[in-house]
GROMACS .gro file of C-alpha atoms in nm:
model
  389
    1UNK     CA    1   0.000   0.000   0.000
    2UNK     CA    2   0.292   0.234   0.069
    3UNK     CA    3   0.430   0.170  -0.279
    4UNK     CA    4   0.083   0.211  -0.426
    5UNK     CA    5   0.042   0.549  -0.254
    6UNK     CA    6   0.384   0.666  -0.376
    7UNK     CA    7   0.328   0.570  -0.741
    8UNK     CA    8  -0.023   0.720  -0.729
    9UNK     CA    9   0.116   1.057  -0.619
   10UNK     CA   10   0.405   1.051  -0.866
   11UNK     CA   11   0.180   0.967  -1.161
   12UNK     CA   12  -0.067   1.235  -1.055
   13UNK     CA   13   0.207   1.499  -1.072
   14UNK     CA   14   0.352   1.366  -1.397
   15UNK     CA   15   0.002   1.381  -1.547
   16UNK     CA   16   0.006   1.760  -1.494
   17UNK     CA   17   0.322   1.794  -1.703
   18UNK     CA   18   0.560   1.817  -1.408
   19UNK     CA   19   0.886   1.644  -1.331
   20UNK     CA   20   0.911   1.464  -0.995
   21UNK     CA   21   1.233   1.443  -0.800
   22UNK     CA   22   1.271   1.200  -0.510
   23UNK     CA   23   1.533   1.134  -0.244
   24UNK     CA   24   1.539   0.791  -0.082
   25UNK     CA   25   1.681   0.836   0.267
   26UNK     CA   26   1.901   0.573   0.431
   27UNK     CA   27   2.004   0.606   0.795
   28UNK     CA   28   2.313   0.453   0.950
   29UNK     CA   29   2.212   0.189   1.206
   30UNK     CA   30   1.880   0.366   1.260
   31UNK     CA   31   1.745   0.141   1.537
   32UNK     CA   32   2.080   0.127   1.718
   33UNK     CA   33   2.126   0.505   1.749
   34UNK     CA   34   1.790   0.603   1.899
   35UNK     CA   35   1.848   0.829   2.199
   36UNK     CA   36   1.644   0.711   2.500
   37UNK     CA   37   1.597   1.056   2.654
   38UNK     CA   38   1.477   1.209   2.327
   39UNK     CA   39   1.240   0.914   2.271
   40UNK     CA   40   1.087   0.943   2.619
   41UNK     CA   41   1.045   1.321   2.576
   42UNK     CA   42   0.862   1.259   2.248
   43UNK     CA   43   0.629   1.014   2.420
   44UNK     CA   44   0.518   1.295   2.651
   45UNK     CA   45   0.425   1.498   2.341
   46UNK     CA   46   0.200   1.209   2.233
   47UNK     CA   47   0.024   1.235   2.572
   48UNK     CA   48   0.145   0.904   2.710
   49UNK     CA   49   0.077   0.884   3.083
   50UNK     CA   50   0.361   0.899   3.334
   51UNK     CA   51   0.309   0.533   3.422
   52UNK     CA   52   0.330   0.432   3.054
   53UNK     CA   53   0.647   0.638   3.001
   54UNK     CA   54   0.794   0.482   3.314
   55UNK     CA   55   0.716   0.138   3.173
   56UNK     CA   56   0.890   0.223   2.844
   57UNK     CA   57   1.189   0.362   3.036
   58UNK     CA   58   1.211   0.035   3.230
   59UNK     CA   59   1.192  -0.158   2.903
   60UNK     CA   60   1.483   0.038   2.751
   61UNK     CA   61   1.714   0.077   3.051
   62UNK     CA   62   1.965  -0.165   3.208
   63UNK     CA   63   2.025  -0.362   2.890
   64UNK     CA   64   2.367  -0.518   2.843
   65UNK     CA   65   2.550  -0.647   2.540
   66UNK     CA   66   2.859  -0.858   2.489
   67UNK     CA   67   3.053  -1.023   2.207
   68UNK     CA   68   3.127  -1.393   2.175
   69UNK     CA   69   3.417  -1.526   1.967
   70UNK     CA   70   3.434  -1.905   1.965
   71UNK     CA   71   3.404  -1.983   2.336
   72UNK     CA   72   3.531  -1.649   2.469
   73UNK     CA   73   3.288  -1.387   2.599
   74UNK     CA   74   3.372  -1.018   2.635
   75UNK     CA   75   3.299  -0.815   2.946
   76UNK     CA   76   2.933  -0.700   2.938
   77UNK     CA   77   2.874  -0.330   2.868
   78UNK     CA   78   2.556  -0.138   2.934
   79UNK     CA   79   2.365  -0.025   2.623
   80UNK     CA   80   2.266   0.338   2.669
   81UNK     CA   81   2.097   0.388   2.333
   82UNK     CA   82   1.910   0.200   2.064
   83UNK     CA   83   1.593  -0.005   2.047
   84UNK     CA   84   1.594  -0.388   2.071
   85UNK     CA   85   1.559  -0.525   1.719
   86UNK     CA   86   1.340  -0.824   1.645
   87UNK     CA   87   1.092  -0.709   1.908
   88UNK     CA   88   0.727  -0.613   1.866
   89UNK     CA   89   0.785  -0.273   2.026
   90UNK     CA   90   1.095  -0.194   1.817
   91UNK     CA   91   0.930  -0.071   1.495
   92UNK     CA   92   0.654   0.107   1.692
   93UNK     CA   93   0.900   0.301   1.910
   94UNK     CA   94   1.114   0.391   1.610
   95UNK     CA   95   0.808   0.514   1.418
   96UNK     CA   96   0.718   0.736   1.715
   97UNK     CA   97   1.078   0.857   1.731
   98UNK     CA   98   1.087   0.981   1.369
   99UNK     CA   99   0.718   1.074   1.346
  100UNK     CA  100   0.793   1.448   1.349
  101UNK     CA  101   1.036   1.431   1.053
  102UNK     CA  102   0.779   1.574   0.804
  103UNK     CA  103   0.750   1.892   1.014
  104UNK     CA  104   1.085   2.013   0.878
  105UNK     CA  105   0.954   2.024   0.518
  106UNK     CA  106   0.792   2.325   0.354
  107UNK     CA  107   0.761   2.243  -0.018
  108UNK     CA  108   0.819   1.867  -0.037
  109UNK     CA  109   0.618   1.557   0.049
  110UNK     CA  110   0.749   1.293   0.287
  111UNK     CA  111   0.647   0.928   0.303
  112UNK     CA  112   0.778   0.704   0.581
  113UNK     CA  113   0.757   0.330   0.636
  114UNK     CA  114   0.961   0.230   0.945
  115UNK     CA  115   1.318   0.340   0.860
  116UNK     CA  116   1.248   0.368   0.484
  117UNK     CA  117   1.180   0.732   0.400
  118UNK     CA  118   1.131   0.903   0.064
  119UNK     CA  119   1.104   1.279   0.007
  120UNK     CA  120   0.967   1.401  -0.324
  121UNK     CA  121   0.870   1.728  -0.492
  122UNK     CA  122   0.745   1.829  -0.836
  123UNK     CA  123   0.797   2.125  -1.068
  124UNK     CA  124   0.801   2.210  -1.438
  125UNK     CA  125   1.176   2.163  -1.475
  126UNK     CA  126   1.439   1.938  -1.313
  127UNK     CA  127   1.639   2.246  -1.209
  128UNK     CA  128   1.355   2.380  -0.993
  129UNK     CA  129   1.300   2.034  -0.843
  130UNK     CA  130   1.670   2.006  -0.756
  131UNK     CA  131   1.670   2.349  -0.591
  132UNK     CA  132   1.358   2.265  -0.388
  133UNK     CA  133   1.488   1.932  -0.261
  134UNK     CA  134   1.836   2.069  -0.189
  135UNK     CA  135   1.678   2.334   0.032
  136UNK     CA  136   1.461   2.073   0.204
  137UNK     CA  137   1.767   1.855   0.269
  138UNK     CA  138   1.908   2.135   0.484
  139UNK     CA  139   1.612   2.092   0.718
  140UNK     CA  140   1.664   1.714   0.721
  141UNK     CA  141   2.031   1.758   0.808
  142UNK     CA  142   1.944   1.974   1.108
  143UNK     CA  143   1.665   1.739   1.220
  144UNK     CA  144   1.902   1.442   1.208
  145UNK     CA  145   2.158   1.627   1.422
  146UNK     CA  146   1.890   1.724   1.676
  147UNK     CA  147   1.773   1.362   1.700
  148UNK     CA  148   2.122   1.202   1.710
  149UNK     CA  149   2.067   1.015   1.382
  150UNK     CA  150   2.317   0.990   1.096
  151UNK     CA  151   2.246   0.992   0.724
  152UNK     CA  152   2.417   0.724   0.519
  153UNK     CA  153   2.516   0.945   0.227
  154UNK     CA  154   2.660   0.655   0.025
  155UNK     CA  155   2.327   0.467   0.031
  156UNK     CA  156   2.100   0.772   0.007
  157UNK     CA  157   2.008   0.820  -0.359
  158UNK     CA  158   1.795   1.049  -0.572
  159UNK     CA  159   1.581   0.983  -0.878
  160UNK     CA  160   1.408   1.205  -1.130
  161UNK     CA  161   1.076   1.075  -1.263
  162UNK     CA  162   0.962   1.200  -1.604
  163UNK     CA  163   0.747   1.085  -1.897
  164UNK     CA  164   0.931   1.311  -2.141
  165UNK     CA  165   1.248   1.104  -2.143
  166UNK     CA  166   1.536   1.091  -1.898
  167UNK     CA  167   1.579   1.396  -1.677
  168UNK     CA  168   1.854   1.480  -1.427
  169UNK     CA  169   1.841   1.682  -1.107
  170UNK     CA  170   2.148   1.722  -0.889
  171UNK     CA  171   2.046   1.734  -0.523
  172UNK     CA  172   2.289   1.812  -0.242
  173UNK     CA  173   2.303   1.773   0.135
  174UNK     CA  174   2.566   1.954   0.339
  175UNK     CA  175   2.733   2.060   0.010
  176UNK     CA  176   2.773   1.696  -0.094
  177UNK     CA  177   2.595   1.572  -0.407
  178UNK     CA  178   2.355   1.280  -0.362
  179UNK     CA  179   2.402   0.996  -0.607
  180UNK     CA  180   2.141   1.000  -0.883
  181UNK     CA  181   2.015   0.661  -1.008
  182UNK     CA  182   1.784   0.536  -1.282
  183UNK     CA  183   1.631   0.267  -1.062
  184UNK     CA  184   1.595   0.196  -0.691
  185UNK     CA  185   1.451  -0.087  -0.483
  186UNK     CA  186   1.197   0.064  -0.245
  187UNK     CA  187   1.008  -0.169  -0.011
  188UNK     CA  188   1.071  -0.468  -0.235
  189UNK     CA  189   0.975  -0.299  -0.564
  190UNK     CA  190   1.232  -0.179  -0.819
  191UNK     CA  191   1.118   0.167  -0.923
  192UNK     CA  192   1.257   0.311  -1.247
  193UNK     CA  193   1.257   0.674  -1.357
  194UNK     CA  194   0.971   0.621  -1.604
  195UNK     CA  195   0.769   0.377  -1.389
  196UNK     CA  196   0.770   0.108  -1.656
  197UNK     CA  197   0.857  -0.162  -1.397
  198UNK     CA  198   1.050  -0.362  -1.656
  199UNK     CA  199   1.349  -0.404  -1.422
  200UNK     CA  200   1.128  -0.531  -1.140
  201UNK     CA  201   0.942  -0.772  -1.368
  202UNK     CA  202   1.271  -0.906  -1.505
  203UNK     CA  203   1.387  -0.975  -1.148
  204UNK     CA  204   1.050  -1.129  -1.062
  205UNK     CA  205   1.074  -1.356  -1.367
  206UNK     CA  206   1.419  -1.471  -1.259
  207UNK     CA  207   1.293  -1.562  -0.910
  208UNK     CA  208   0.984  -1.744  -1.041
  209UNK     CA  209   1.188  -1.924  -1.308
  210UNK     CA  210   1.426  -2.058  -1.044
  211UNK     CA  211   1.136  -2.187  -0.834
  212UNK     CA  212   0.975  -2.342  -1.141
  213UNK     CA  213   1.292  -2.541  -1.212
  214UNK     CA  214   1.272  -2.682  -0.858
  215UNK     CA  215   0.900  -2.747  -0.905
  216UNK     CA  216   0.963  -2.939  -1.227
  217UNK     CA  217   1.218  -3.167  -1.060
  218UNK     CA  218   1.006  -3.255  -0.757
  219UNK     CA  219   0.660  -3.262  -0.916
  220UNK     CA  220   0.679  -3.629  -1.023
  221UNK     CA  221   0.757  -3.731  -0.665
  222UNK     CA  222   0.476  -3.549  -0.482
  223UNK     CA  223   0.095  -3.580  -0.494
  224UNK     CA  224  -0.147  -3.309  -0.606
  225UNK     CA  225  -0.211  -3.148  -0.267
  226UNK     CA  226   0.157  -3.070  -0.188
  227UNK     CA  227   0.198  -2.956  -0.551
  228UNK     CA  228  -0.083  -2.703  -0.506
  229UNK     CA  229   0.076  -2.592  -0.180
  230UNK     CA  230   0.409  -2.536  -0.359
  231UNK     CA  231   0.231  -2.346  -0.638
  232UNK     CA  232   0.071  -2.105  -0.391
  233UNK     CA  233   0.372  -2.071  -0.160
  234UNK     CA  234   0.657  -2.046  -0.409
  235UNK     CA  235   0.492  -1.900  -0.722
  236UNK     CA  236   0.179  -1.702  -0.633
  237UNK     CA  237   0.338  -1.552  -0.321
  238UNK     CA  238   0.600  -1.377  -0.537
  239UNK     CA  239   0.346  -1.269  -0.798
  240UNK     CA  240   0.102  -1.130  -0.542
  241UNK     CA  241   0.357  -0.905  -0.368
  242UNK     CA  242   0.281  -0.544  -0.471
  243UNK     CA  243   0.092  -0.669  -0.779
  244UNK     CA  244  -0.122  -0.353  -0.768
  245UNK     CA  245   0.201  -0.160  -0.835
  246UNK     CA  246   0.392  -0.362  -1.096
  247UNK     CA  247   0.055  -0.471  -1.243
  248UNK     CA  248   0.030  -0.115  -1.381
  249UNK     CA  249   0.295  -0.203  -1.642
  250UNK     CA  250   0.207  -0.244  -2.009
  251UNK     CA  251   0.093  -0.577  -2.150
  252UNK     CA  252   0.421  -0.612  -2.339
  253UNK     CA  253   0.621  -0.574  -2.018
  254UNK     CA  254   0.400  -0.817  -1.823
  255UNK     CA  255   0.397  -1.081  -2.100
  256UNK     CA  256   0.695  -1.284  -1.962
  257UNK     CA  257   0.518  -1.317  -1.625
  258UNK     CA  258   0.203  -1.445  -1.799
  259UNK     CA  259   0.409  -1.710  -1.977
  260UNK     CA  260   0.565  -1.824  -1.649
  261UNK     CA  261   0.223  -1.837  -1.483
  262UNK     CA  262   0.095  -2.067  -1.758
  263UNK     CA  263   0.409  -2.279  -1.736
  264UNK     CA  264   0.360  -2.318  -1.360
  265UNK     CA  265   0.006  -2.446  -1.418
  266UNK     CA  266   0.128  -2.704  -1.669
  267UNK     CA  267   0.405  -2.825  -1.439
  268UNK     CA  268   0.158  -2.859  -1.155
  269UNK     CA  269  -0.075  -3.072  -1.368
  270UNK     CA  270   0.218  -3.259  -1.528
  271UNK     CA  271   0.121  -3.154  -1.878
  272UNK     CA  272   0.345  -3.079  -2.181
  273UNK     CA  273   0.436  -2.721  -2.270
  274UNK     CA  274   0.183  -2.710  -2.558
  275UNK     CA  275  -0.109  -2.812  -2.336
  276UNK     CA  276  -0.406  -2.577  -2.310
  277UNK     CA  277  -0.366  -2.405  -1.970
  278UNK     CA  278  -0.735  -2.301  -1.948
  279UNK     CA  279  -0.829  -2.665  -1.896
  280UNK     CA  280  -0.596  -2.680  -1.595
  281UNK     CA  281  -0.747  -2.361  -1.453
  282UNK     CA  282  -1.093  -2.516  -1.472
  283UNK     CA  283  -0.974  -2.850  -1.333
  284UNK     CA  284  -0.829  -2.699  -1.014
  285UNK     CA  285  -1.081  -2.413  -0.984
  286UNK     CA  286  -0.809  -2.149  -1.011
  287UNK     CA  287  -0.792  -1.793  -1.143
  288UNK     CA  288  -0.621  -1.730  -1.475
  289UNK     CA  289  -0.362  -1.453  -1.485
  290UNK     CA  290  -0.604  -1.176  -1.591
  291UNK     CA  291  -0.845  -1.271  -1.313
  292UNK     CA  292  -0.556  -1.290  -1.066
  293UNK     CA  293  -0.462  -0.929  -1.150
  294UNK     CA  294  -0.824  -0.813  -1.134
  295UNK     CA  295  -0.883  -0.978  -0.797
  296UNK     CA  296  -0.577  -0.804  -0.648
  297UNK     CA  297  -0.690  -0.463  -0.773
  298UNK     CA  298  -1.050  -0.521  -0.666
  299UNK     CA  299  -0.950  -0.626  -0.315
  300UNK     CA  300  -0.754  -0.304  -0.260
  301UNK     CA  301  -1.028  -0.096  -0.427
  302UNK     CA  302  -1.281  -0.245  -0.183
  303UNK     CA  303  -1.061  -0.147   0.112
  304UNK     CA  304  -1.029   0.209  -0.018
  305UNK     CA  305  -1.401   0.245  -0.097
  306UNK     CA  306  -1.497   0.118   0.251
  307UNK     CA  307  -1.227   0.306   0.444
  308UNK     CA  308  -1.043  -0.013   0.539
  309UNK     CA  309  -0.718   0.095   0.374
  310UNK     CA  310  -0.478   0.353   0.523
  311UNK     CA  311  -0.642   0.696   0.545
  312UNK     CA  312  -0.401   0.853   0.293
  313UNK     CA  313  -0.490   0.597   0.024
  314UNK     CA  314  -0.871   0.598   0.061
  315UNK     CA  315  -0.937   0.939  -0.107
  316UNK     CA  316  -0.805   0.808  -0.439
  317UNK     CA  317  -1.114   0.585  -0.473
  318UNK     CA  318  -1.457   0.686  -0.341
  319UNK     CA  319  -1.809   0.564  -0.394
  320UNK     CA  320  -2.053   0.799  -0.565
  321UNK     CA  321  -2.258   0.979  -0.300
  322UNK     CA  322  -2.622   0.871  -0.340
  323UNK     CA  323  -2.743   1.168  -0.134
  324UNK     CA  324  -2.610   1.415  -0.389
  325UNK     CA  325  -2.644   1.212  -0.710
  326UNK     CA  326  -2.937   0.971  -0.721
  327UNK     CA  327  -2.836   0.810  -1.050
  328UNK     CA  328  -2.837   0.443  -1.139
  329UNK     CA  329  -2.457   0.432  -1.116
  330UNK     CA  330  -2.460   0.584  -0.767
  331UNK     CA  331  -2.726   0.346  -0.638
  332UNK     CA  332  -2.535   0.055  -0.796
  333UNK     CA  333  -2.229   0.125  -0.580
  334UNK     CA  334  -2.004   0.262  -0.854
  335UNK     CA  335  -1.684   0.447  -0.765
  336UNK     CA  336  -1.517   0.755  -0.902
  337UNK     CA  337  -1.146   0.823  -0.932
  338UNK     CA  338  -0.945   1.136  -0.992
  339UNK     CA  339  -0.947   1.231  -1.361
  340UNK     CA  340  -0.623   1.178  -1.552
  341UNK     CA  341  -0.521   1.337  -1.884
  342UNK     CA  342  -0.244   1.114  -2.014
  343UNK     CA  343  -0.259   0.745  -2.105
  344UNK     CA  344   0.048   0.690  -1.887
  345UNK     CA  345  -0.123   0.828  -1.577
  346UNK     CA  346  -0.441   0.633  -1.648
  347UNK     CA  347  -0.243   0.317  -1.571
  348UNK     CA  348  -0.236   0.409  -1.200
  349UNK     CA  349  -0.408   0.195  -0.938
  350UNK     CA  350  -0.707   0.425  -0.879
  351UNK     CA  351  -0.808   0.433  -1.247
  352UNK     CA  352  -0.755   0.061  -1.314
  353UNK     CA  353  -0.914  -0.042  -0.985
  354UNK     CA  354  -1.219   0.180  -1.040
  355UNK     CA  355  -1.264   0.046  -1.393
  356UNK     CA  356  -1.260  -0.313  -1.264
  357UNK     CA  357  -1.489  -0.219  -0.975
  358UNK     CA  358  -1.759  -0.058  -1.187
  359UNK     CA  359  -1.782  -0.374  -1.400
  360UNK     CA  360  -1.883  -0.580  -1.096
  361UNK     CA  361  -2.247  -0.677  -1.031
  362UNK     CA  362  -2.428  -0.448  -0.785
  363UNK     CA  363  -2.469  -0.732  -0.536
  364UNK     CA  364  -2.089  -0.761  -0.500
  365UNK     CA  365  -2.019  -0.385  -0.497
  366UNK     CA  366  -2.260  -0.329  -0.209
  367UNK     CA  367  -2.089  -0.583   0.020
  368UNK     CA  368  -1.943  -0.441   0.341
  369UNK     CA  369  -1.740  -0.737   0.475
  370UNK     CA  370  -1.403  -0.811   0.313
  371UNK     CA  371  -1.423  -1.192   0.348
  372UNK     CA  372  -1.765  -1.206   0.185
  373UNK     CA  373  -1.653  -0.967  -0.089
  374UNK     CA  374  -1.341  -1.175  -0.165
  375UNK     CA  375  -1.542  -1.495  -0.184
  376UNK     CA  376  -1.806  -1.349  -0.415
  377UNK     CA  377  -1.552  -1.175  -0.638
  378UNK     CA  378  -1.348  -1.493  -0.682
  379UNK     CA  379  -1.660  -1.690  -0.771
  380UNK     CA  380  -1.772  -1.419  -1.019
  381UNK     CA  381  -1.429  -1.399  -1.181
  382UNK     CA  382  -1.407  -1.776  -1.223
  383UNK     CA  383  -1.755  -1.788  -1.374
  384UNK     CA  384  -1.665  -1.518  -1.626
  385UNK     CA  385  -1.315  -1.631  -1.725
  386UNK     CA  386  -1.287  -1.630  -2.102
  387UNK     CA  387  -1.067  -1.879  -2.283
  388UNK     CA  388  -0.829  -1.690  -2.510
  389UNK     CA  389  -0.759  -1.986  -2.741
   0.00000   0.00000   0.00000
C-alpha cells in the first residue's frame, strides 16, 4: 500500500506535465542510534501517561550487550541507546521517534515506512526540483543532528521521474551531491525513472523461473495437494507481492510473467508445454492470470471504498454519494477516481481499480465485509473467465 500510494502521487504529478524528483533516505544503524531521553520526551508529546512512560523507560534501561568469539565472551557493557531489534515494540517506538520528521519540510512531500523514507517534490523543470529538494535537505540535516541520527550518504540516492524522457536533477546535502540513479529498490519494488517496472518484472521472472525449475524436478515425486501448496507458496506468493504496483505495467512488459504463470500451471498438472492451460485452470478451480490481476486490484479498491485501507490511500477511490447524485450508477455502488489526462497516468491503481470495480455486479459492490466480498468476487471472476484460445 505504501508503494501504491507513492506511485499514485508521482503519476498524478507527472500527469500535470511536471517532473518529480525524489530522495530515498538511508540512515546509519537507525534502530541502534535512537536516543532514549529524546524518545521518552517525544512520548510525553504524544500524551502518554507517566506510568506508561515509566514502563517504556524500564523496558529500555539496564540492557547489556557482549561479544562472543568461539568460546570467549567479552565483558558486558551497558547499552545506553538504541531499540531492541526483532521485538514487537521496536518498529513502533522507532516510528514514534521519527514521526515528526515531516515537520521540517515546507515544499516537499514525505512518506515514511519504518526506517524507509522518501522525500519528493514536483515542478516544471528538473532544475527547480533540484533546488527545492536541496533546500529541504538542509532541514533534514538539522533534524538528524537534533535527533542524534546519521544519514548514510553513500546509500542515500535520488531519482528524477519524467514521462518526457530521462531527466537529471542534482540534489545536495551539506554541500555533498547525492548519487542519482535510474532505478531503486523501495520496499521490495524496483522503481525506475519512467515507472515502466521492466526491471522489477525481469527480477521477478528470474525468481519465479528458479522456483519453477525446482517445481519441475520434484513434481513427479509429490501428490497433487503438496503440488498445489508449492504453487501457492513459491509462485503465487512472489506474484502477489505489490501486484497492484507492478501490475500497472504495459501488456508487453508483463507478458513474460504471464508465460511463467501458464508454465507453472502445466508443471503442476504434469502436462506438456503445448497443453491448453485453461483446462488446468478449470480443473483446479483457479484464477487465470487476468483474473488474478483483477482480484488483487478489486480487493484493494474495496478497502479504499470502505475506508479499510490507510487513510491517505482511501481518497483516491470513493463511492458515488447517493445523497447528492441519485443516479443508477450511484445506487449501484459505482466508484469515481481522480481524472487523468495522459494514457500513462491512467495506468495508475485508482483508475484501473475503479474500472474493474464498476464492471462488478451491484450485489458484489454493495458488500461491506471483506471476506464475503473476496469470496463473491473470486466466484464471479471464475464464472466469467474467457478462454483466449
